[in-house]
Every structure is written in C-alpha cells, then in structure tokens.
XYZ file of N, CA and C in Angstrom:
642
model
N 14.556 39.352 20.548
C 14.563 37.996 20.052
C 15.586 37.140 20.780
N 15.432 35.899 20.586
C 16.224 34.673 21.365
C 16.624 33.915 20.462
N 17.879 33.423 20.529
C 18.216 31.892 19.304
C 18.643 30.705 20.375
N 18.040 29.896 20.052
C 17.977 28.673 20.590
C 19.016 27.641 19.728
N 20.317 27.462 19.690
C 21.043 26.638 19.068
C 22.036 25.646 19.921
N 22.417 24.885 19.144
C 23.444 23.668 19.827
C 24.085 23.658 17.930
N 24.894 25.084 18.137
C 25.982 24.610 17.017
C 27.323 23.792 17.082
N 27.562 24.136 18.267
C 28.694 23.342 18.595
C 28.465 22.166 18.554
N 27.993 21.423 19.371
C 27.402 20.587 19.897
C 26.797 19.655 18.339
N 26.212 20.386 17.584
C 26.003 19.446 16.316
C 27.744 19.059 15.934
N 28.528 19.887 15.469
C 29.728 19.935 15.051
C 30.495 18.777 15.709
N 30.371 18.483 17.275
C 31.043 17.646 17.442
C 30.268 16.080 17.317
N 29.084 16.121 17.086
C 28.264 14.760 16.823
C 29.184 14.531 15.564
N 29.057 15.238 14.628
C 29.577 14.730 13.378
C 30.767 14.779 13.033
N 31.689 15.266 13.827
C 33.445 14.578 14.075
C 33.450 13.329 15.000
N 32.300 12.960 16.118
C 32.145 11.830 16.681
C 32.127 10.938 15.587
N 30.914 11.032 14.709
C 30.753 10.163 13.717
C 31.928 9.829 12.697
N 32.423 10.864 12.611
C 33.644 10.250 11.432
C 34.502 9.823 11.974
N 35.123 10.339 13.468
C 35.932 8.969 13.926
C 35.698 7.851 14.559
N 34.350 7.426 14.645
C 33.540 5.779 15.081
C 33.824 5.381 13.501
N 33.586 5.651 12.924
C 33.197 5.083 11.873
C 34.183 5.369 10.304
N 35.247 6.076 9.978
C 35.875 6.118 9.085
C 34.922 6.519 8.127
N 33.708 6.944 8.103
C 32.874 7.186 6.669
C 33.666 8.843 6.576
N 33.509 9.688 5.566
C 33.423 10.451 5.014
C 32.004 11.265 4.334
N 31.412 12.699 5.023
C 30.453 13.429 5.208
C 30.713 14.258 4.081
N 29.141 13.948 3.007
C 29.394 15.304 2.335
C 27.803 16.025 2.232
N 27.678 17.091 2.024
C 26.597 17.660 2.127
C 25.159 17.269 1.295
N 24.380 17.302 1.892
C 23.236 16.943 1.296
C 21.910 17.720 1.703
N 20.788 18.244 0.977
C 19.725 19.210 1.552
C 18.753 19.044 2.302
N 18.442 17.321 2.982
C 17.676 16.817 3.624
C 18.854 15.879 4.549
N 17.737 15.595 5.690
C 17.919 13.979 6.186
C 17.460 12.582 5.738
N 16.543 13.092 4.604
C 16.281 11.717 4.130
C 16.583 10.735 3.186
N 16.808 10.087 3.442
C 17.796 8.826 1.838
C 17.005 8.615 1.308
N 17.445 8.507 -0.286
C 16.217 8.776 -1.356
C 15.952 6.876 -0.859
N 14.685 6.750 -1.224
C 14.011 5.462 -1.167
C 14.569 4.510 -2.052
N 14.751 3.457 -1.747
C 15.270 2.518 -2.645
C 14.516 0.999 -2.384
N 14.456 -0.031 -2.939
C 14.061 -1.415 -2.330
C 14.958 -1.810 -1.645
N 14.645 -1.801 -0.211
C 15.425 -1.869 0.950
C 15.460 -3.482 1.288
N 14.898 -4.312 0.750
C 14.412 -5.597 1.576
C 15.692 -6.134 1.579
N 16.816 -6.276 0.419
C 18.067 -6.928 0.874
C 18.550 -6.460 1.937
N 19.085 -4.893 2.178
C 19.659 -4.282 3.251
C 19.138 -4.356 4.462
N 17.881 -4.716 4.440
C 16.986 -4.582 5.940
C 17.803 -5.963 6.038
N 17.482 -7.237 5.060
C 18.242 -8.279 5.920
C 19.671 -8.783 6.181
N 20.702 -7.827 5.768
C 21.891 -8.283 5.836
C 22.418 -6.728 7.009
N 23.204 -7.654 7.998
C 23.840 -6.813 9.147
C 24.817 -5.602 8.894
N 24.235 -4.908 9.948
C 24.794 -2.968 9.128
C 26.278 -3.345 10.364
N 27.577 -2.070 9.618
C 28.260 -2.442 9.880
C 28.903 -1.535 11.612
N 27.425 -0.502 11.967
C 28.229 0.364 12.485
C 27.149 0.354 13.928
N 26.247 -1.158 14.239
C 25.459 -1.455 15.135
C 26.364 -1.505 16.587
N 27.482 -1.546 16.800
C 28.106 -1.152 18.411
C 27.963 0.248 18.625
N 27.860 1.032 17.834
C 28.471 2.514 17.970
C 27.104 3.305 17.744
N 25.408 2.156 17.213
C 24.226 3.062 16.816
C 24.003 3.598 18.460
N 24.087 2.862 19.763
C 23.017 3.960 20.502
C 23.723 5.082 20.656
N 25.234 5.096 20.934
C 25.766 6.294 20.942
C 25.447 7.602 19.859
N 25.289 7.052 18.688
C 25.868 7.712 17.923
C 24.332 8.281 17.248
N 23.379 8.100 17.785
C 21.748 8.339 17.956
C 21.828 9.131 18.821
N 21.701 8.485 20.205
C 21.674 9.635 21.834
C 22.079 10.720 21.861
N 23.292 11.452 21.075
C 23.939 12.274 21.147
C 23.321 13.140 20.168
N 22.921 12.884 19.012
C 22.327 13.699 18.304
C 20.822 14.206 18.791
N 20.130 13.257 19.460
C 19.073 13.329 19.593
C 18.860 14.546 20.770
N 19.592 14.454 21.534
C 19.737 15.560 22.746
C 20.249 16.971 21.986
N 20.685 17.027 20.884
C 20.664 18.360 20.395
C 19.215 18.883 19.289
N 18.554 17.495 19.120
C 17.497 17.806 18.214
C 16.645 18.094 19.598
N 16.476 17.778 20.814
C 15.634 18.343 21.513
C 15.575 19.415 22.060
N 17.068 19.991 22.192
C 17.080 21.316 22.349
C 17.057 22.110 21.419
N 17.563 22.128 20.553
C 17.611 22.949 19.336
C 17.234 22.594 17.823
N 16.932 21.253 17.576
C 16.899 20.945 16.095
C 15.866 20.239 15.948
N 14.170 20.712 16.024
C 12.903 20.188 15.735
C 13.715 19.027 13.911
N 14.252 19.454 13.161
C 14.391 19.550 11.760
C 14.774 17.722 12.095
N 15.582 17.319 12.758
C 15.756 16.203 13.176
C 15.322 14.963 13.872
N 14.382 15.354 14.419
C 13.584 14.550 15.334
C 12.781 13.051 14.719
N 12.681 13.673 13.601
C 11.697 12.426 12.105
C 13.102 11.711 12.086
N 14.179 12.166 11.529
C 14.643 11.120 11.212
C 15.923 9.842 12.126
N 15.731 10.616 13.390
C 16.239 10.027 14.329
C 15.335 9.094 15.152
N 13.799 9.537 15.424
C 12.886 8.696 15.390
C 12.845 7.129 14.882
N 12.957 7.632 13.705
C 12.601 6.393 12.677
C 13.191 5.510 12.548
N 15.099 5.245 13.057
C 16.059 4.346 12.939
C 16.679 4.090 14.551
N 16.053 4.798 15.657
C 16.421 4.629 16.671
C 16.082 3.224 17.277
N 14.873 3.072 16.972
C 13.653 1.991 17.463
C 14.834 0.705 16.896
N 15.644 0.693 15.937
C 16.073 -0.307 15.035
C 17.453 -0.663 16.143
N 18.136 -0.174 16.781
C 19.168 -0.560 17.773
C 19.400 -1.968 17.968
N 18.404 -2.560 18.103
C 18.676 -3.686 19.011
C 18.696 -5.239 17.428
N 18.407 -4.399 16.342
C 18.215 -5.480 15.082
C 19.288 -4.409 14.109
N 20.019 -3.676 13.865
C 20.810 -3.092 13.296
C 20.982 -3.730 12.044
N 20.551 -2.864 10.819
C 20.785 -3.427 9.848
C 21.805 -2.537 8.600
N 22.186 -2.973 7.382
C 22.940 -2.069 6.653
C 21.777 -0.999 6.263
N 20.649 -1.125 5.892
C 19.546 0.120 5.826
C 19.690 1.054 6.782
N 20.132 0.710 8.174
C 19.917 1.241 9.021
C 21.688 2.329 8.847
N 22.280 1.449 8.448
C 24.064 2.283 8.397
C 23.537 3.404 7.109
N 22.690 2.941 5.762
C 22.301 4.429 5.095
C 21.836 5.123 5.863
N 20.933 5.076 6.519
C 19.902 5.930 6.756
C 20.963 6.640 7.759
N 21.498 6.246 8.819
C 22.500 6.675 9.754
C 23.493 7.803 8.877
N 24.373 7.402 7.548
C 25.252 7.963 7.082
C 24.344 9.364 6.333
N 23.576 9.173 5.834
C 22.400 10.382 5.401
C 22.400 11.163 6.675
N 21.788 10.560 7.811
C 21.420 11.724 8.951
C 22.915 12.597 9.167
N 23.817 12.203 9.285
C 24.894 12.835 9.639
C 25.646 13.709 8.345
N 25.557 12.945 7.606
C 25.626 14.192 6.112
C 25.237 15.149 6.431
N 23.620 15.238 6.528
C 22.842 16.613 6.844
C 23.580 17.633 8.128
N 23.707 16.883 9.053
C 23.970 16.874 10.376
C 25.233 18.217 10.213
N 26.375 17.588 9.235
C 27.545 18.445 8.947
C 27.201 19.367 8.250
N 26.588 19.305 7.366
C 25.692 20.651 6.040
C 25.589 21.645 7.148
N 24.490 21.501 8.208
C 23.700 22.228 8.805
C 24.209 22.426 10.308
N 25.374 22.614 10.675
C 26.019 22.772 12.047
C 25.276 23.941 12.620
N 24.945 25.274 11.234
C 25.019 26.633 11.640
C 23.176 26.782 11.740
N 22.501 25.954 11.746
C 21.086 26.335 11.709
C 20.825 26.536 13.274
N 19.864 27.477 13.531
C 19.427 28.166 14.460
C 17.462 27.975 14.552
N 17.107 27.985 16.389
C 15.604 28.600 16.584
C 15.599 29.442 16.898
N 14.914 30.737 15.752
C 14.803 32.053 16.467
C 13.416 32.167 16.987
N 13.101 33.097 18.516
C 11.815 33.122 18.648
C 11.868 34.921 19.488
N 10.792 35.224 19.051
C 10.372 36.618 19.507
C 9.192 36.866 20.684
N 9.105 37.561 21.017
C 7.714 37.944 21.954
C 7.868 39.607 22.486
N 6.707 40.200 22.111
C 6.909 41.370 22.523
C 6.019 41.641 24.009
N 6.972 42.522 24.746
C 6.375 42.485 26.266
C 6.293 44.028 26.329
N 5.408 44.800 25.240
C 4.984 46.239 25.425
C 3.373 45.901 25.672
N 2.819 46.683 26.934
C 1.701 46.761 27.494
C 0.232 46.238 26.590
N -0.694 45.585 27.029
C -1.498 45.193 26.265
C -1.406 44.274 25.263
N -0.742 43.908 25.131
C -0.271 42.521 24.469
C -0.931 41.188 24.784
N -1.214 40.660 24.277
C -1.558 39.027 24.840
C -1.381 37.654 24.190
N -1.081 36.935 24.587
C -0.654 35.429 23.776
C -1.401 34.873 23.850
N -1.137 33.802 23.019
C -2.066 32.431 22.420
C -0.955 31.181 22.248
N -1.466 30.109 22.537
C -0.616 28.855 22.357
C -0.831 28.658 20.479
N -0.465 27.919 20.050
C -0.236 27.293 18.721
C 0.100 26.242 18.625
N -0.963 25.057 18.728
C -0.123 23.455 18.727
C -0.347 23.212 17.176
N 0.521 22.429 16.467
C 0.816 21.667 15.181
C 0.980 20.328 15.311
N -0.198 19.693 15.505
C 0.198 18.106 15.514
C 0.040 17.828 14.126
N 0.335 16.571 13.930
C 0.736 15.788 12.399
C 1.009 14.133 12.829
N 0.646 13.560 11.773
C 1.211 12.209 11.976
C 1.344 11.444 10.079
N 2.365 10.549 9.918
C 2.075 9.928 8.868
C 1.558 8.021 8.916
N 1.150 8.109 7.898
C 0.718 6.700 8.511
C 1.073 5.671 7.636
N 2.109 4.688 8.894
C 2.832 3.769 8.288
C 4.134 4.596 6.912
N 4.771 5.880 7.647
C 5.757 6.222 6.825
C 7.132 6.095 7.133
N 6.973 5.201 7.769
C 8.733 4.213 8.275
C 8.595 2.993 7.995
N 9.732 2.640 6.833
C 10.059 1.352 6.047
C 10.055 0.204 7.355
N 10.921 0.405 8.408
C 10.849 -0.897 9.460
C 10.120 -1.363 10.161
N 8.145 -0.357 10.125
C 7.074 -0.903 10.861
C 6.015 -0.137 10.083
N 5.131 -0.986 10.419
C 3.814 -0.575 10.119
C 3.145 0.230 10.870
N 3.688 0.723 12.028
C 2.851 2.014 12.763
C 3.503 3.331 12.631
N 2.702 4.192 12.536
C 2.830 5.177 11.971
C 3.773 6.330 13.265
N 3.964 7.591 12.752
C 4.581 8.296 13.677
C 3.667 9.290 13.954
N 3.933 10.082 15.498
C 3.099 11.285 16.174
C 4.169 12.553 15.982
N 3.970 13.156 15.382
C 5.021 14.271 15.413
C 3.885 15.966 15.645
N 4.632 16.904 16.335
C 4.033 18.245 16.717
C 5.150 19.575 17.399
N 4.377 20.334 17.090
C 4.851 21.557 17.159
C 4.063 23.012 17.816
N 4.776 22.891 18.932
C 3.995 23.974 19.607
C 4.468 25.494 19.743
N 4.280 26.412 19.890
C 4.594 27.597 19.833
C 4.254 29.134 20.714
N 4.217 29.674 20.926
C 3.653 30.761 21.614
C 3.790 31.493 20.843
N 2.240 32.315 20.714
C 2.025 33.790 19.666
C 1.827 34.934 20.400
N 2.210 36.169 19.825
C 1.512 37.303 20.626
C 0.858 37.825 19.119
N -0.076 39.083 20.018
C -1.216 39.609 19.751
C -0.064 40.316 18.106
N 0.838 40.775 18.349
C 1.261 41.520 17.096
C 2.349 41.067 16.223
N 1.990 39.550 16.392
C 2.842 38.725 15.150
C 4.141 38.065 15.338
N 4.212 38.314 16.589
C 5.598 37.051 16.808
C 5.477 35.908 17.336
N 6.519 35.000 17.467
C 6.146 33.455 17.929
C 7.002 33.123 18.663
N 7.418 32.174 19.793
C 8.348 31.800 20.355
C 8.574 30.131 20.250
N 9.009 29.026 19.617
C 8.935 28.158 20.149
C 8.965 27.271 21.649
N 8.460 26.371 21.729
C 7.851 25.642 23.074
C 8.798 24.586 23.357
N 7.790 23.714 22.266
C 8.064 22.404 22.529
C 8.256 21.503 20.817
N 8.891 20.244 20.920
C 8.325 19.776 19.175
C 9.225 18.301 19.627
N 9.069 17.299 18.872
C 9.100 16.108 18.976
C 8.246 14.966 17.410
N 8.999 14.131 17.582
C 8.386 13.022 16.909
C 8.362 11.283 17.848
N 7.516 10.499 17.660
C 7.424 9.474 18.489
C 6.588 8.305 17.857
N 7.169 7.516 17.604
C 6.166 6.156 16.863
C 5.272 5.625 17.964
N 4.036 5.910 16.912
C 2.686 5.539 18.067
C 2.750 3.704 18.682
N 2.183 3.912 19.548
C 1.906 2.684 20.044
C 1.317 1.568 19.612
N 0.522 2.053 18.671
C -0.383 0.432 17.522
C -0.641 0.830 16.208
N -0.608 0.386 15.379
C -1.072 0.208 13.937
C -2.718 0.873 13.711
N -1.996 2.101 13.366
C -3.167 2.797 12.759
C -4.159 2.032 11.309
N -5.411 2.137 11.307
C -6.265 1.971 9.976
C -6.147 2.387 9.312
N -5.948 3.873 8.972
C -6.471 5.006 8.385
C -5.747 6.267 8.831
N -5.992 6.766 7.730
C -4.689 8.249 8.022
C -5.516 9.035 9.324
N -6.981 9.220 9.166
C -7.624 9.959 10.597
C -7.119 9.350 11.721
N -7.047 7.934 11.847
C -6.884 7.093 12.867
C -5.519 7.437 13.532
N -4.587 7.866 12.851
C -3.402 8.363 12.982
C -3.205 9.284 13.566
N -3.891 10.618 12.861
C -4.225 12.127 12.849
C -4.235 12.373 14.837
N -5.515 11.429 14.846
C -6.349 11.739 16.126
C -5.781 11.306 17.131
N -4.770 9.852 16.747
C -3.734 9.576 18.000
C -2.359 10.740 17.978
N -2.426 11.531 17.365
C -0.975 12.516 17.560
C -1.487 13.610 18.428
N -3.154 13.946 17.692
C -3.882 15.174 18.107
C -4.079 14.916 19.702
N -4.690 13.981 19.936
C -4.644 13.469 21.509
C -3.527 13.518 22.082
N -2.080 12.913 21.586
C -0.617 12.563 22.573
C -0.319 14.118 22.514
N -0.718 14.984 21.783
C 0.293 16.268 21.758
C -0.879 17.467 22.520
N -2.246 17.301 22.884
C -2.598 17.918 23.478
C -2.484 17.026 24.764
N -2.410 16.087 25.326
C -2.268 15.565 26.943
C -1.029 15.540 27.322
N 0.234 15.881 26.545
C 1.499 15.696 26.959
C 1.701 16.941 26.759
N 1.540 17.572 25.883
C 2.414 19.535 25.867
C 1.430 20.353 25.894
N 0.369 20.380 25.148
C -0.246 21.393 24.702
C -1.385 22.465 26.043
N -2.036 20.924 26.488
C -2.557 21.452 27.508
C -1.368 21.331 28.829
N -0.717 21.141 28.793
C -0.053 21.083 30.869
C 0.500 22.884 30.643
N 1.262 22.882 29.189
C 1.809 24.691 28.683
C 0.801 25.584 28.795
N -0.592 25.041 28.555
C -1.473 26.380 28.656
C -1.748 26.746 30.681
N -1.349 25.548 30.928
C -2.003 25.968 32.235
C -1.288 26.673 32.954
N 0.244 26.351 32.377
C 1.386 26.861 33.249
C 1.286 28.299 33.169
N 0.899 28.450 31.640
C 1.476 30.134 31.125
C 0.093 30.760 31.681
N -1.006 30.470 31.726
C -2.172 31.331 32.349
C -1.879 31.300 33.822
N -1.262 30.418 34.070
C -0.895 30.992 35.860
C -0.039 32.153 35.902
N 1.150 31.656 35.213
C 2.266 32.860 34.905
C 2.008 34.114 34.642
N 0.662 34.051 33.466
C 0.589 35.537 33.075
C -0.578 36.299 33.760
N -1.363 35.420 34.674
C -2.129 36.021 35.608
C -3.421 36.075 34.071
N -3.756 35.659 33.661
C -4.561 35.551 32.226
C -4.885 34.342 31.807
N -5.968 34.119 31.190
C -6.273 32.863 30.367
C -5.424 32.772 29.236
N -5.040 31.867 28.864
C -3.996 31.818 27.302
C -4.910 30.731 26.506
N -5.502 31.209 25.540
C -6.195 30.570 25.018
C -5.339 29.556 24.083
N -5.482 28.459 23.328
C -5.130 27.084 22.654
C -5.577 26.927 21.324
N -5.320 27.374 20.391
C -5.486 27.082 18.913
C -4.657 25.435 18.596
N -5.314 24.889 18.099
C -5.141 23.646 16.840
C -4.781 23.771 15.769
N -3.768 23.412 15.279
C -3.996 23.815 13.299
C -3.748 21.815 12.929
N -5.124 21.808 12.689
C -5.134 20.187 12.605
C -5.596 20.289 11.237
N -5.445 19.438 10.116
C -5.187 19.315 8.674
C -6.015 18.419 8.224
N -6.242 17.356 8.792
C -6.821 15.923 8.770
C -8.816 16.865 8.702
N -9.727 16.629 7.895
C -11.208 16.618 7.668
C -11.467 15.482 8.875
N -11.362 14.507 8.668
C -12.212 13.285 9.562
C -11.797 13.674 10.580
N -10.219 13.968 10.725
C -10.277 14.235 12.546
C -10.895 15.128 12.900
N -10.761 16.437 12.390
C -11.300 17.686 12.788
C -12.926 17.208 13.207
N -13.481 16.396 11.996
C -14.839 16.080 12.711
C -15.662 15.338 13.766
C-alpha cells in the first residue's frame, strides 16, 4: 500500500491562516457552514479579501495532491476573490476550522502486482445543480480510481470545477460533469495505462443520474 498525504503542509496552511488573520480555529466535522440567509453578508465587505487568493492557493495545492475532501469547498468561494464578501470570510473561517481538525487525514491506495491480475479504471462523476449560494451554475466534481481484479483500488485523479453555463435540470448537469471528467481524466488515463500495461484497461462509469445514463 501507498499513503498519499500533505500533513504537514495542511498544518502550516492553518498557522498561515491564524497569523493573516487573528481568527481563532476550533474543530468542526465538515467544511461546510451550516446555511443561513446570507443576502446581508453577501452584500456587506468581508474583512480578510487581501489575504483570500493566498490563503485559497495554498490550500488548494494540498487538496490536489492529497485532500479530494476539500476541493467542493474551496471551489465554491474561490471564484468570489475578486468581489470578497463577509459570507465569503464564514465560509473561509469554516474551511480552515476543518482544515486544523483534519491535519492527520491520509489517501491510502493498494494494487496487487501478483501474476494474472488485471485492472479496470473507475470514474465517479457527480455534479450538483445550482448548489453554490454565489451563482446559479452548478458544479462538475469526480473521482477516478484504479481497481484490480482482487479488490483493491488506487486513487488517480479527483477535482471539483464550476461548469461553464447554467444548467436546466439536474441531467443537464449530470451529463456536463459526465462529459468534462471522461475528456479530461478518464479517457487520456485509460490510454496511458493500456500502453503501460501492454493490455486493454477497460473504463467503468458509476453514473447515478436515470436521464443521463439514458
């Protein structure tokens, strides 16, 4: 087995954060701030908008190496940089709460390389639609994986990304993630690893959505 972590590396995002900012971190079991009627806070100026791209960028480069768990909610308030609001300083002070909780979380991934064995890709796309308070377009989020024949998995790849236009409909959504995550990871990984393994690597979907699937 392999662990894929940036513990350190979280640890010092969130001593970055407490000395930009004088807040005080206490633990919490998510990244997400419970919902509230945001419309005052969206319009009155957050207090910690010099210090958001930093204090985003840095986290975000450890959610790509190591922390899929993060990617939603760094997504969702990044886009907001350039209009910084006090919604945006909760949502910020939540992510980094978590951020300190969870220094010690780890990706473990396995693969067994005893004779006769063979893999399979595993993509997990997903999308929600219209589930970020500051726009109406929805997000592409996925998860890819490598399986072998006797039950282990390795992670790949994983990401979240606000689509490009205003979905209709939750399929409408579905099918723009299912598309961005098979033309950007899913298929370029299968081609690589069937060269690599001198083998076809076949491509499973686990898509959720009825209308898309059809």
């Amino acid at each position: 087995g392999f662990d894929l972590e940036m513990c350190d590396f979280m640890k010092s995002c969130a001593d970055a954060y407490v000395e930009k900012t004088g807040m005080t971190l206490k633990p919490v079991d998510t990244p997400f701030v419970p919902e509230l009627p945001t419309i005052a806070l969206m319009g009155k100026p957050g207090k910690f908008a010099d210090h958001a791209p930093s204090l985003l960028m840095k986290p975000l480069y450890g959610a790509r190496a190591a922390r899929p768990d993060l990617c939603v909610p760094i997504q969702q308030v990044s886009s907001e940089v350039t209009r910084w609001s006090a919604e945006c300083d909760r949502r910020l002070h939540r992510l980094y709460c978590y951020i300190s909780a969870t220094v010690g979380l780890k990706l473990h991934g396995r693969l067994s390389r005893k004779p006769g064995t063979t893999y399979r890709l595993k993509l997990w796309p997903d999308a929600d639609l219209a589930g970020n308070p500051f726009t109406a377009k929805s997000a592409s989020g996925g998860w890819l994986e490598l399986i072998d024949s006797v039950g282990n998995s390795f992670p790949i790849s994983w990401g979240s990304k606000k689509q490009d236009c205003t979905a209709n409909h939750t399929a409408e959504a579905e099918t723009f993630s299912l598309s961005t995550w098979l033309r950007g990871d899913a298929m370029p990984a299968q081609v690589l690893l069937s060269k690599m393994l001198r083998r076809p690597v076949p491509l499973d979907v686990g898509e959720d959505n009825a209308a898309c699937i059809i």
